mmCIF file of C-alpha atoms and ligand atoms in Angstrom:
data_model
loop_
_atom_site.group_PDB
_atom_site.id
_atom_site.type_symbol
_atom_site.label_atom_id
_atom_site.label_comp_id
_atom_site.label_asym_id
_atom_site.label_seq_id
_atom_site.Cartn_x
_atom_site.Cartn_y
_atom_site.Cartn_z
ATOM 1 C CA UNK U 1 -0.015 0.096 0.005
ATOM 2 C CA UNK U 2 1.645 3.405 -1.039
ATOM 3 C CA UNK U 3 2.260 5.669 1.813
ATOM 4 C CA UNK U 4 0.669 9.025 2.212
ATOM 5 C CA UNK U 5 3.081 11.838 2.717
ATOM 6 C CA UNK U 6 0.323 13.973 4.078
ATOM 7 C CA UNK U 7 -0.673 11.494 6.712
ATOM 8 C CA UNK U 8 3.010 10.829 7.627
ATOM 9 C CA UNK U 9 3.873 14.131 8.451
ATOM 10 C CA UNK U 10 1.263 14.501 10.999
ATOM 11 C CA UNK U 11 2.682 12.119 13.740
ATOM 12 C CA UNK U 12 4.239 13.767 16.569
ATOM 13 C CA UNK U 13 7.914 12.830 17.129
ATOM 14 C CA UNK U 14 7.067 11.195 20.510
ATOM 15 C CA UNK U 15 4.943 8.558 18.652
ATOM 16 C CA UNK U 16 7.603 7.668 16.376
ATOM 17 C CA UNK U 17 9.310 4.423 16.548
ATOM 18 C CA UNK U 18 12.114 4.059 18.891
ATOM 19 C CA UNK U 19 15.519 2.492 18.008
ATOM 20 C CA UNK U 20 15.295 -1.272 18.425
ATOM 21 C CA UNK U 21 11.823 -1.506 17.532
ATOM 22 C CA UNK U 22 11.959 -3.415 14.105
ATOM 23 C CA UNK U 23 9.485 -2.473 11.790
ATOM 24 C CA UNK U 24 7.933 0.748 10.537
ATOM 25 C CA UNK U 25 4.477 -0.826 9.802
ATOM 26 C CA UNK U 26 1.524 -2.189 11.652
ATOM 27 C CA UNK U 27 0.148 -5.649 11.204
ATOM 28 C CA UNK U 28 -3.626 -6.384 11.074
ATOM 29 C CA UNK U 29 -5.091 -9.653 11.466
ATOM 30 C CA UNK U 30 -8.658 -10.597 10.826
ATOM 31 C CA UNK U 31 -9.156 -13.393 13.303
ATOM 32 C CA UNK U 32 -12.987 -13.814 12.793
ATOM 33 C CA UNK U 33 -15.214 -12.378 10.317
ATOM 34 C CA UNK U 34 -19.010 -13.577 11.144
ATOM 35 C CA UNK U 35 -21.568 -11.857 12.866
ATOM 36 C CA UNK U 36 -23.579 -12.999 15.923
ATOM 37 C CA UNK U 37 -23.727 -16.858 16.019
ATOM 38 C CA UNK U 38 -21.000 -17.418 13.436
ATOM 39 C CA UNK U 39 -21.156 -19.195 10.197
ATOM 40 C CA UNK U 40 -22.498 -21.599 10.334
ATOM 41 C CA UNK U 41 -24.653 -20.877 13.605
ATOM 42 C CA UNK U 42 -25.315 -23.750 16.046
ATOM 43 C CA UNK U 43 -29.159 -23.665 15.569
ATOM 44 C CA UNK U 44 -29.695 -22.796 12.107
ATOM 45 C CA UNK U 45 -30.596 -25.056 9.361
ATOM 46 C CA UNK U 46 -31.242 -22.407 6.679
ATOM 47 C CA UNK U 47 -29.908 -22.241 3.355
ATOM 48 C CA UNK U 48 -26.573 -20.765 3.874
ATOM 49 C CA UNK U 49 -25.735 -22.777 7.080
ATOM 50 C CA UNK U 50 -26.823 -26.060 5.780
ATOM 51 C CA UNK U 51 -25.468 -25.492 2.478
ATOM 52 C CA UNK U 52 -21.999 -24.850 4.198
ATOM 53 C CA UNK U 53 -22.389 -27.990 6.301
ATOM 54 C CA UNK U 54 -23.386 -30.298 3.424
ATOM 55 C CA UNK U 55 -20.849 -28.807 0.884
ATOM 56 C CA UNK U 56 -23.656 -27.773 -1.436
ATOM 57 C CA UNK U 57 -22.761 -24.187 -1.134
ATOM 58 C CA UNK U 58 -19.472 -22.662 -2.207
ATOM 59 C CA UNK U 59 -18.239 -20.493 0.922
ATOM 60 C CA UNK U 60 -16.180 -20.458 4.016
ATOM 61 C CA UNK U 61 -17.119 -21.009 7.705
ATOM 62 C CA UNK U 62 -16.402 -18.054 9.735
ATOM 63 C CA UNK U 63 -15.801 -17.417 13.543
ATOM 64 C CA UNK U 64 -17.157 -14.262 15.026
ATOM 65 C CA UNK U 65 -15.735 -11.206 14.187
ATOM 66 C CA UNK U 66 -12.513 -10.071 15.812
ATOM 67 C CA UNK U 67 -9.396 -8.165 14.638
ATOM 68 C CA UNK U 68 -6.042 -7.895 16.143
ATOM 69 C CA UNK U 69 -3.212 -5.499 15.291
ATOM 70 C CA UNK U 70 0.691 -5.164 16.188
ATOM 71 C CA UNK U 71 2.004 -1.724 16.401
ATOM 72 C CA UNK U 72 5.604 -3.352 17.030
ATOM 73 C CA UNK U 73 6.907 -6.827 16.916
ATOM 74 C CA UNK U 74 5.608 -8.822 19.842
ATOM 75 C CA UNK U 75 2.835 -6.637 21.046
ATOM 76 C CA UNK U 76 -0.635 -7.109 20.074
ATOM 77 C CA UNK U 77 -3.892 -5.232 20.786
ATOM 78 C CA UNK U 78 -7.187 -6.672 20.223
ATOM 79 C CA UNK U 79 -10.283 -4.713 18.953
ATOM 80 C CA UNK U 80 -13.334 -6.225 20.560
ATOM 81 C CA UNK U 81 -13.109 -9.663 22.304
ATOM 82 C CA UNK U 82 -15.302 -12.140 20.525
ATOM 83 C CA UNK U 83 -16.976 -15.348 21.964
ATOM 84 C CA UNK U 84 -14.438 -17.399 19.855
ATOM 85 C CA UNK U 85 -11.591 -15.822 21.140
ATOM 86 C CA UNK U 86 -10.059 -18.595 22.888
ATOM 87 C CA UNK U 87 -9.920 -20.633 19.490
ATOM 88 C CA UNK U 88 -8.842 -17.442 17.508
ATOM 89 C CA UNK U 89 -5.894 -16.891 19.793
ATOM 90 C CA UNK U 90 -4.820 -20.596 19.593
ATOM 91 C CA UNK U 91 -5.169 -20.347 15.982
ATOM 92 C CA UNK U 92 -2.812 -17.523 15.766
ATOM 93 C CA UNK U 93 0.801 -18.454 16.708
ATOM 94 C CA UNK U 94 1.712 -14.536 17.138
ATOM 95 C CA UNK U 95 -0.771 -14.328 19.845
ATOM 96 C CA UNK U 96 0.524 -17.347 21.863
ATOM 97 C CA UNK U 97 2.447 -16.975 25.408
ATOM 98 C CA UNK U 98 6.124 -17.246 25.350
ATOM 99 C CA UNK U 99 7.492 -18.668 28.660
ATOM 100 C CA UNK U 100 10.904 -16.967 29.701
ATOM 101 C CA UNK U 101 12.053 -19.561 32.151
ATOM 102 C CA UNK U 102 10.993 -17.566 35.192
ATOM 103 C CA UNK U 103 7.428 -17.622 34.512
ATOM 104 C CA UNK U 104 5.138 -19.530 32.293
ATOM 105 C CA UNK U 105 2.421 -16.681 32.384
ATOM 106 C CA UNK U 106 2.530 -14.429 29.554
ATOM 107 C CA UNK U 107 0.470 -12.821 26.646
ATOM 108 C CA UNK U 108 1.691 -10.684 23.866
ATOM 109 C CA UNK U 109 -1.944 -9.104 24.152
ATOM 110 C CA UNK U 110 -1.431 -5.598 25.826
ATOM 111 C CA UNK U 111 -4.792 -4.408 25.582
ATOM 112 C CA UNK U 112 -8.324 -4.341 24.187
ATOM 113 C CA UNK U 113 -10.205 -1.806 22.629
ATOM 114 C CA UNK U 114 -14.113 -2.015 22.913
ATOM 115 C CA UNK U 115 -16.187 -0.192 20.391
ATOM 116 C CA UNK U 116 -19.596 -1.467 21.619
ATOM 117 C CA UNK U 117 -21.305 -3.500 24.245
ATOM 118 C CA UNK U 118 -22.534 -6.350 22.037
ATOM 119 C CA UNK U 119 -22.166 -9.626 23.407
ATOM 120 C CA UNK U 120 -20.251 -10.768 20.218
ATOM 121 C CA UNK U 121 -17.809 -7.885 20.908
ATOM 122 C CA UNK U 122 -17.437 -8.445 24.492
ATOM 123 C CA UNK U 123 -17.944 -11.686 25.858
ATOM 124 C CA UNK U 124 -14.294 -12.800 25.174
ATOM 125 C CA UNK U 125 -13.216 -10.623 27.768
ATOM 126 C CA UNK U 126 -14.551 -13.307 30.446
ATOM 127 C CA UNK U 127 -12.170 -15.769 28.489
ATOM 128 C CA UNK U 128 -9.235 -13.648 29.499
ATOM 129 C CA UNK U 129 -10.083 -13.741 33.489
ATOM 130 C CA UNK U 130 -6.715 -15.699 34.202
ATOM 131 C CA UNK U 131 -5.283 -12.705 36.114
ATOM 132 C CA UNK U 132 -3.142 -11.491 33.065
ATOM 133 C CA UNK U 133 -2.841 -7.695 33.294
ATOM 134 C CA UNK U 134 -4.636 -6.213 30.362
ATOM 135 C CA UNK U 135 -5.685 -2.529 29.492
ATOM 136 C CA UNK U 136 -9.269 -2.320 28.328
ATOM 137 C CA UNK U 137 -10.202 0.641 26.560
ATOM 138 C CA UNK U 138 -13.976 1.547 26.593
ATOM 139 C CA UNK U 139 -16.291 4.640 26.915
ATOM 140 C CA UNK U 140 -17.704 4.996 30.125
ATOM 141 C CA UNK U 141 -20.998 3.967 29.044
ATOM 142 C CA UNK U 142 -19.947 0.589 27.787
ATOM 143 C CA UNK U 143 -17.652 -0.033 30.809
ATOM 144 C CA UNK U 144 -20.707 0.687 33.158
ATOM 145 C CA UNK U 145 -22.925 -1.544 31.093
ATOM 146 C CA UNK U 146 -20.579 -4.542 31.400
ATOM 147 C CA UNK U 147 -19.215 -4.058 35.051
ATOM 148 C CA UNK U 148 -22.485 -2.723 37.027
ATOM 149 C CA UNK U 149 -24.886 -4.620 35.296
ATOM 150 C CA UNK U 150 -23.277 -7.862 34.547
ATOM 151 C CA UNK U 151 -21.792 -9.185 37.549
ATOM 152 C CA UNK U 152 -19.778 -11.800 35.961
ATOM 153 C CA UNK U 153 -17.246 -9.137 34.832
ATOM 154 C CA UNK U 154 -16.080 -8.794 38.466
ATOM 155 C CA UNK U 155 -14.041 -11.802 37.387
ATOM 156 C CA UNK U 156 -11.786 -9.218 35.777
ATOM 157 C CA UNK U 157 -11.132 -7.076 38.844
ATOM 158 C CA UNK U 158 -10.238 -9.972 41.343
ATOM 159 C CA UNK U 159 -6.455 -8.486 42.240
ATOM 160 C CA UNK U 160 -5.137 -5.153 41.631
ATOM 161 C CA UNK U 161 -3.862 -4.203 38.229
ATOM 162 C CA UNK U 162 -5.534 -7.336 36.784
ATOM 163 C CA UNK U 163 -7.779 -5.375 34.303
ATOM 164 C CA UNK U 164 -6.922 -1.592 33.947
ATOM 165 C CA UNK U 165 -10.220 0.000 32.625
ATOM 166 C CA UNK U 166 -9.135 3.120 30.353
ATOM 167 C CA UNK U 167 -11.626 5.702 29.458
ATOM 168 C CA UNK U 168 -11.646 5.554 25.479
ATOM 169 C CA UNK U 169 -11.881 9.320 24.611
ATOM 170 C CA UNK U 170 -14.616 9.933 21.938
ATOM 171 C CA UNK U 171 -13.944 12.432 19.088
ATOM 172 C CA UNK U 172 -10.111 13.019 19.868
ATOM 173 C CA UNK U 173 -7.110 11.464 18.624
ATOM 174 C CA UNK U 174 -4.872 9.570 21.339
ATOM 175 C CA UNK U 175 -1.819 7.676 21.586
ATOM 176 C CA UNK U 176 -2.320 4.143 22.313
ATOM 177 C CA UNK U 177 -0.235 3.163 25.384
ATOM 178 C CA UNK U 178 1.128 -0.293 26.167
ATOM 179 C CA UNK U 179 0.796 -1.960 29.612
ATOM 180 C CA UNK U 180 3.562 0.110 31.013
ATOM 181 C CA UNK U 181 1.980 3.160 29.899
ATOM 182 C CA UNK U 182 4.393 3.634 26.979
ATOM 183 C CA UNK U 183 3.430 4.959 23.520
ATOM 184 C CA UNK U 184 2.825 1.984 21.317
ATOM 185 C CA UNK U 185 3.655 3.898 18.153
ATOM 186 C CA UNK U 186 -0.011 4.233 17.136
ATOM 187 C CA UNK U 187 -2.475 7.128 17.288
ATOM 188 C CA UNK U 188 -6.303 6.210 17.472
ATOM 189 C CA UNK U 189 -9.356 8.137 17.053
ATOM 190 C CA UNK U 190 -12.604 6.746 18.400
ATOM 191 C CA UNK U 191 -15.539 8.341 16.217
ATOM 192 C CA UNK U 192 -19.373 7.902 17.192
ATOM 193 C CA UNK U 193 -21.459 6.352 14.746
ATOM 194 C CA UNK U 194 -25.018 6.894 16.247
ATOM 195 C CA UNK U 195 -26.814 5.518 19.003
ATOM 196 C CA UNK U 196 -27.366 1.913 19.439
ATOM 197 C CA UNK U 197 -27.270 -0.003 22.930
ATOM 198 C CA UNK U 198 -27.515 -3.876 22.853
ATOM 199 C CA UNK U 199 -31.203 -5.287 23.422
ATOM 200 C CA UNK U 200 -30.086 -6.617 26.918
ATOM 201 C CA UNK U 201 -29.429 -3.080 28.398
ATOM 202 C CA UNK U 202 -32.200 -2.115 30.745
ATOM 203 C CA UNK U 203 -34.118 1.093 29.999
ATOM 204 C CA UNK U 204 -33.167 2.580 33.269
ATOM 205 C CA UNK U 205 -29.496 2.085 32.419
ATOM 206 C CA UNK U 206 -30.157 3.294 28.787
ATOM 207 C CA UNK U 207 -31.404 6.556 30.278
ATOM 208 C CA UNK U 208 -28.217 7.099 32.074
ATOM 209 C CA UNK U 209 -25.993 6.519 29.206
ATOM 210 C CA UNK U 210 -24.062 8.903 26.622
ATOM 211 C CA UNK U 211 -25.686 9.113 23.461
ATOM 212 C CA UNK U 212 -22.200 9.097 21.552
ATOM 213 C CA UNK U 213 -20.671 6.338 23.599
ATOM 214 C CA UNK U 214 -22.449 3.363 22.155
ATOM 215 C CA UNK U 215 -21.203 2.370 18.921
ATOM 216 C CA UNK U 216 -17.817 3.569 17.775
ATOM 217 C CA UNK U 217 -15.528 3.642 14.552
ATOM 218 C CA UNK U 218 -11.959 3.040 15.631
ATOM 219 C CA UNK U 219 -9.420 4.818 13.336
ATOM 220 C CA UNK U 220 -5.904 3.633 13.828
ATOM 221 C CA UNK U 221 -2.954 5.480 12.269
ATOM 222 C CA UNK U 222 0.335 3.541 11.635
ATOM 223 C CA UNK U 223 3.832 5.085 12.196
ATOM 224 C CA UNK U 224 4.032 5.316 8.396
ATOM 225 C CA UNK U 225 0.754 7.395 8.441
ATOM 226 C CA UNK U 226 -1.543 4.811 7.145
ATOM 227 C CA UNK U 227 -4.927 4.614 8.367
ATOM 228 C CA UNK U 228 -7.336 1.772 9.150
ATOM 229 C CA UNK U 229 -11.052 2.486 10.130
ATOM 230 C CA UNK U 230 -12.889 -0.495 11.626
ATOM 231 C CA UNK U 231 -16.588 -0.369 12.035
ATOM 232 C CA UNK U 232 -18.249 -3.718 12.868
ATOM 233 C CA UNK U 233 -21.557 -2.142 13.723
ATOM 234 C CA UNK U 234 -22.737 0.885 11.952
ATOM 235 C CA UNK U 235 -26.239 2.198 12.613
ATOM 236 C CA UNK U 236 -26.266 4.820 9.861
ATOM 237 C CA UNK U 237 -23.986 6.393 7.020
ATOM 238 C CA UNK U 238 -23.899 10.330 6.982
ATOM 239 C CA UNK U 239 -21.734 12.990 5.064
ATOM 240 C CA UNK U 240 -19.155 13.182 7.973
ATOM 241 C CA UNK U 241 -18.730 9.555 7.719
ATOM 242 C CA UNK U 242 -17.947 9.846 4.004
ATOM 243 C CA UNK U 243 -15.610 12.559 4.594
ATOM 244 C CA UNK U 244 -13.688 10.693 7.212
ATOM 245 C CA UNK U 245 -13.563 7.406 5.022
ATOM 246 C CA UNK U 246 -12.093 9.201 2.251
ATOM 247 C CA UNK U 247 -8.990 9.511 4.241
ATOM 248 C CA UNK U 248 -8.540 6.038 5.241
ATOM 249 C CA UNK U 249 -6.325 3.310 3.361
ATOM 250 C CA UNK U 250 -8.397 0.348 4.371
ATOM 251 C CA UNK U 251 -11.898 0.088 6.003
ATOM 252 C CA UNK U 252 -13.428 -3.001 7.590
ATOM 253 C CA UNK U 253 -17.190 -2.221 7.585
ATOM 254 C CA UNK U 254 -20.242 -3.534 8.972
ATOM 255 C CA UNK U 255 -21.458 -6.318 6.482
ATOM 256 C CA UNK U 256 -23.876 -7.821 8.830
ATOM 257 C CA UNK U 257 -27.024 -7.897 6.431
ATOM 258 C CA UNK U 258 -27.834 -7.826 2.823
ATOM 259 C CA UNK U 259 -31.317 -6.377 3.173
ATOM 260 C CA UNK U 260 -33.314 -4.515 5.750
ATOM 261 C CA UNK U 261 -35.724 -7.125 6.437
ATOM 262 C CA UNK U 262 -33.442 -10.125 6.010
ATOM 263 C CA UNK U 263 -34.376 -11.751 9.292
ATOM 264 C CA UNK U 264 -38.088 -11.073 8.707
ATOM 265 C CA UNK U 265 -38.296 -12.857 5.370
ATOM 266 C CA UNK U 266 -36.198 -15.773 6.365
ATOM 267 C CA UNK U 267 -37.617 -16.558 9.668
ATOM 268 C CA UNK U 268 -41.005 -14.998 9.486
ATOM 269 C CA UNK U 269 -40.452 -12.549 12.250
ATOM 270 C CA UNK U 270 -37.811 -10.673 14.130
ATOM 271 C CA UNK U 271 -35.928 -7.376 14.131
ATOM 272 C CA UNK U 272 -35.024 -5.332 11.142
ATOM 273 C CA UNK U 273 -31.422 -4.631 10.307
ATOM 274 C CA UNK U 274 -31.946 -1.078 11.407
ATOM 275 C CA UNK U 275 -33.725 -2.141 14.718
ATOM 276 C CA UNK U 276 -30.192 -4.079 15.436
ATOM 277 C CA UNK U 277 -28.204 -1.047 14.399
ATOM 278 C CA UNK U 278 -26.792 -2.328 11.189
ATOM 279 C CA UNK U 279 -26.850 -0.580 7.866
ATOM 280 C CA UNK U 280 -27.711 -3.377 5.157
ATOM 281 C CA UNK U 281 -25.394 -3.737 2.193
ATOM 282 C CA UNK U 282 -27.617 -3.885 -1.005
ATOM 283 C CA UNK U 283 -30.409 -1.123 -0.623
ATOM 284 C CA UNK U 284 -30.102 2.184 -2.334
ATOM 285 C CA UNK U 285 -29.331 3.804 1.217
ATOM 286 C CA UNK U 286 -27.056 0.705 1.870
ATOM 287 C CA UNK U 287 -23.350 0.807 2.214
ATOM 288 C CA UNK U 288 -22.453 -0.377 -1.369
ATOM 289 C CA UNK U 289 -24.191 2.472 -2.772
ATOM 290 C CA UNK U 290 -23.854 5.016 -0.273
ATOM 291 C CA UNK U 291 -19.911 4.363 0.030
ATOM 292 C CA UNK U 292 -19.405 4.022 -3.828
ATOM 293 C CA UNK U 293 -18.021 7.423 -4.189
ATOM 294 C CA UNK U 294 -14.967 6.595 -2.000
ATOM 295 C CA UNK U 295 -12.080 5.940 -4.234
ATOM 296 C CA UNK U 296 -9.224 5.715 -1.909
ATOM 297 C CA UNK U 297 -9.850 3.032 0.705
ATOM 298 C CA UNK U 298 -9.665 -0.642 0.284
ATOM 299 C CA UNK U 299 -13.114 -1.597 1.256
ATOM 300 C CA UNK U 300 -13.544 -4.965 3.306
ATOM 301 C CA UNK U 301 -16.912 -6.328 4.843
ATOM 302 C CA UNK U 302 -16.667 -8.179 8.219
ATOM 303 C CA UNK U 303 -19.415 -8.873 10.860
ATOM 304 C CA UNK U 304 -21.186 -10.863 8.200
ATOM 305 C CA UNK U 305 -24.407 -12.560 9.511
ATOM 306 C CA UNK U 306 -24.908 -16.220 8.443
ATOM 307 C CA UNK U 307 -28.220 -15.165 6.580
ATOM 308 C CA UNK U 308 -26.301 -12.904 4.286
ATOM 309 C CA UNK U 309 -26.454 -14.344 0.661
ATOM 310 C CA UNK U 310 -23.301 -12.822 -0.126
ATOM 311 C CA UNK U 311 -21.643 -15.394 1.638
ATOM 312 C CA UNK U 312 -22.441 -17.707 -1.178
ATOM 313 C CA UNK U 313 -19.470 -17.343 -3.613
ATOM 314 C CA UNK U 314 -21.458 -18.278 -6.510
ATOM 315 C CA UNK U 315 -24.491 -16.112 -5.664
ATOM 316 C CA UNK U 316 -25.410 -12.951 -7.737
ATOM 317 C CA UNK U 317 -25.084 -10.953 -4.476
ATOM 318 C CA UNK U 318 -21.324 -12.090 -3.994
ATOM 319 C CA UNK U 319 -20.617 -10.997 -7.652
ATOM 320 C CA UNK U 320 -22.489 -7.820 -7.112
ATOM 321 C CA UNK U 321 -20.342 -6.529 -4.008
ATOM 322 C CA UNK U 322 -17.033 -7.948 -5.585
ATOM 323 C CA UNK U 323 -17.859 -6.108 -8.963
ATOM 324 C CA UNK U 324 -18.455 -2.995 -6.808
ATOM 325 C CA UNK U 325 -14.881 -3.423 -5.611
ATOM 326 C CA UNK U 326 -15.699 -4.681 -2.092
ATOM 327 C CA UNK U 327 -14.145 -7.657 -0.523
ATOM 328 C CA UNK U 328 -15.584 -9.920 2.012
ATOM 329 C CA UNK U 329 -13.268 -10.729 4.707
ATOM 330 C CA UNK U 330 -12.298 -14.402 5.936
ATOM 331 C CA UNK U 331 -10.937 -15.618 9.117
ATOM 332 C CA UNK U 332 -7.188 -15.562 8.915
ATOM 333 C CA UNK U 333 -6.588 -12.643 6.442
ATOM 334 C CA UNK U 334 -3.795 -10.573 7.528
ATOM 335 C CA UNK U 335 -2.186 -7.572 5.927
ATOM 336 C CA UNK U 336 0.528 -4.723 6.826
ATOM 337 C CA UNK U 337 -0.278 -1.039 6.886
HETATM 338 C C1 LIG P 1 -25.340 -7.237 16.664
HETATM 339 O O1 LIG P 1 -24.263 -7.147 16.179
HETATM 340 O O2 LIG P 1 -26.539 -6.882 16.317
HETATM 341 C C2 LIG P 1 -25.359 -7.793 18.028
HETATM 342 O O3 LIG P 1 -24.038 -8.823 18.240
HETATM 343 C C3 LIG P 1 -26.649 -8.914 18.013
HETATM 344 C C4 LIG P 1 -26.376 -9.903 19.086
HETATM 345 O O4 LIG P 1 -25.103 -9.953 19.812
HETATM 346 O O5 LIG P 1 -27.047 -10.973 19.480
HETATM 347 MN MN1 LIG P 2 -22.505 -7.992 16.668
#
């Protein structure tokens, strides 16, 4: 990917790489790319899920959406913590612990950035409850939903310095710090995407939460000045978002549903894509059409629900998004930025 001189010069000197750090690049891994339930989903005998199981449909199984990025060799941050995290870590050697002789406890995972409170974005935190120090960046609202209303999250605060909750600043660029509080080399920017809290949040709690803290885009800027925008749940697309996305090199965008009434037409009832806080892919107001004007970013769909027909690689829907210049993420993809 060609560097952007405009962005490279904007990096403050204290965030540039230090001598001894190996590479001036950021590695990104897509550990999981499906939406809620994964693909196939355990209780789904629909066309896509059964087609994949029987081999009558051309497509790939996917675990629930999860990405990881590394600003320097040996240090990784997760964005989200999916319910499939344990298997995703095991499938990724770079994320394995390294014993150093004095201790068998270690993890290259320095922190987790949470962009919303969805179960498929946060449940994995409970899978990391084994007293490994971790920085978790979340908005005050997301932290309150998890720690005040869901008592199991107390497992993350059994000993001092187990999980250090850090307020994720919304709307301002900030340096991403490692566990020791040192700049990791990356600048981040969390951008509000519109109000949508998960269905499990009580009305009483909802009334106390910040409007801009529910669903975020995380923009990550590499030391070389390249930008990634990660948006697994996008309630709406507006002009501000289009301007923002025009400056990124890669975007990982909400590909949950093909159509607005996908679940209703398949199951006979259920919420619409909009009710669930997801802009669908295909309608005139959907992501393919609304983001068509963006020429700069590499466009990649993530968080793809098992009902979405574009999962079938011989379907007209798959062809349509590919012809529109989009890629459909698969588990295990990785790239440097
Ligand atoms: C979503 O993306 O809409 C949520 O993850 C739904 C869920 O967790 O059930
Ligand atoms: Mn989700």
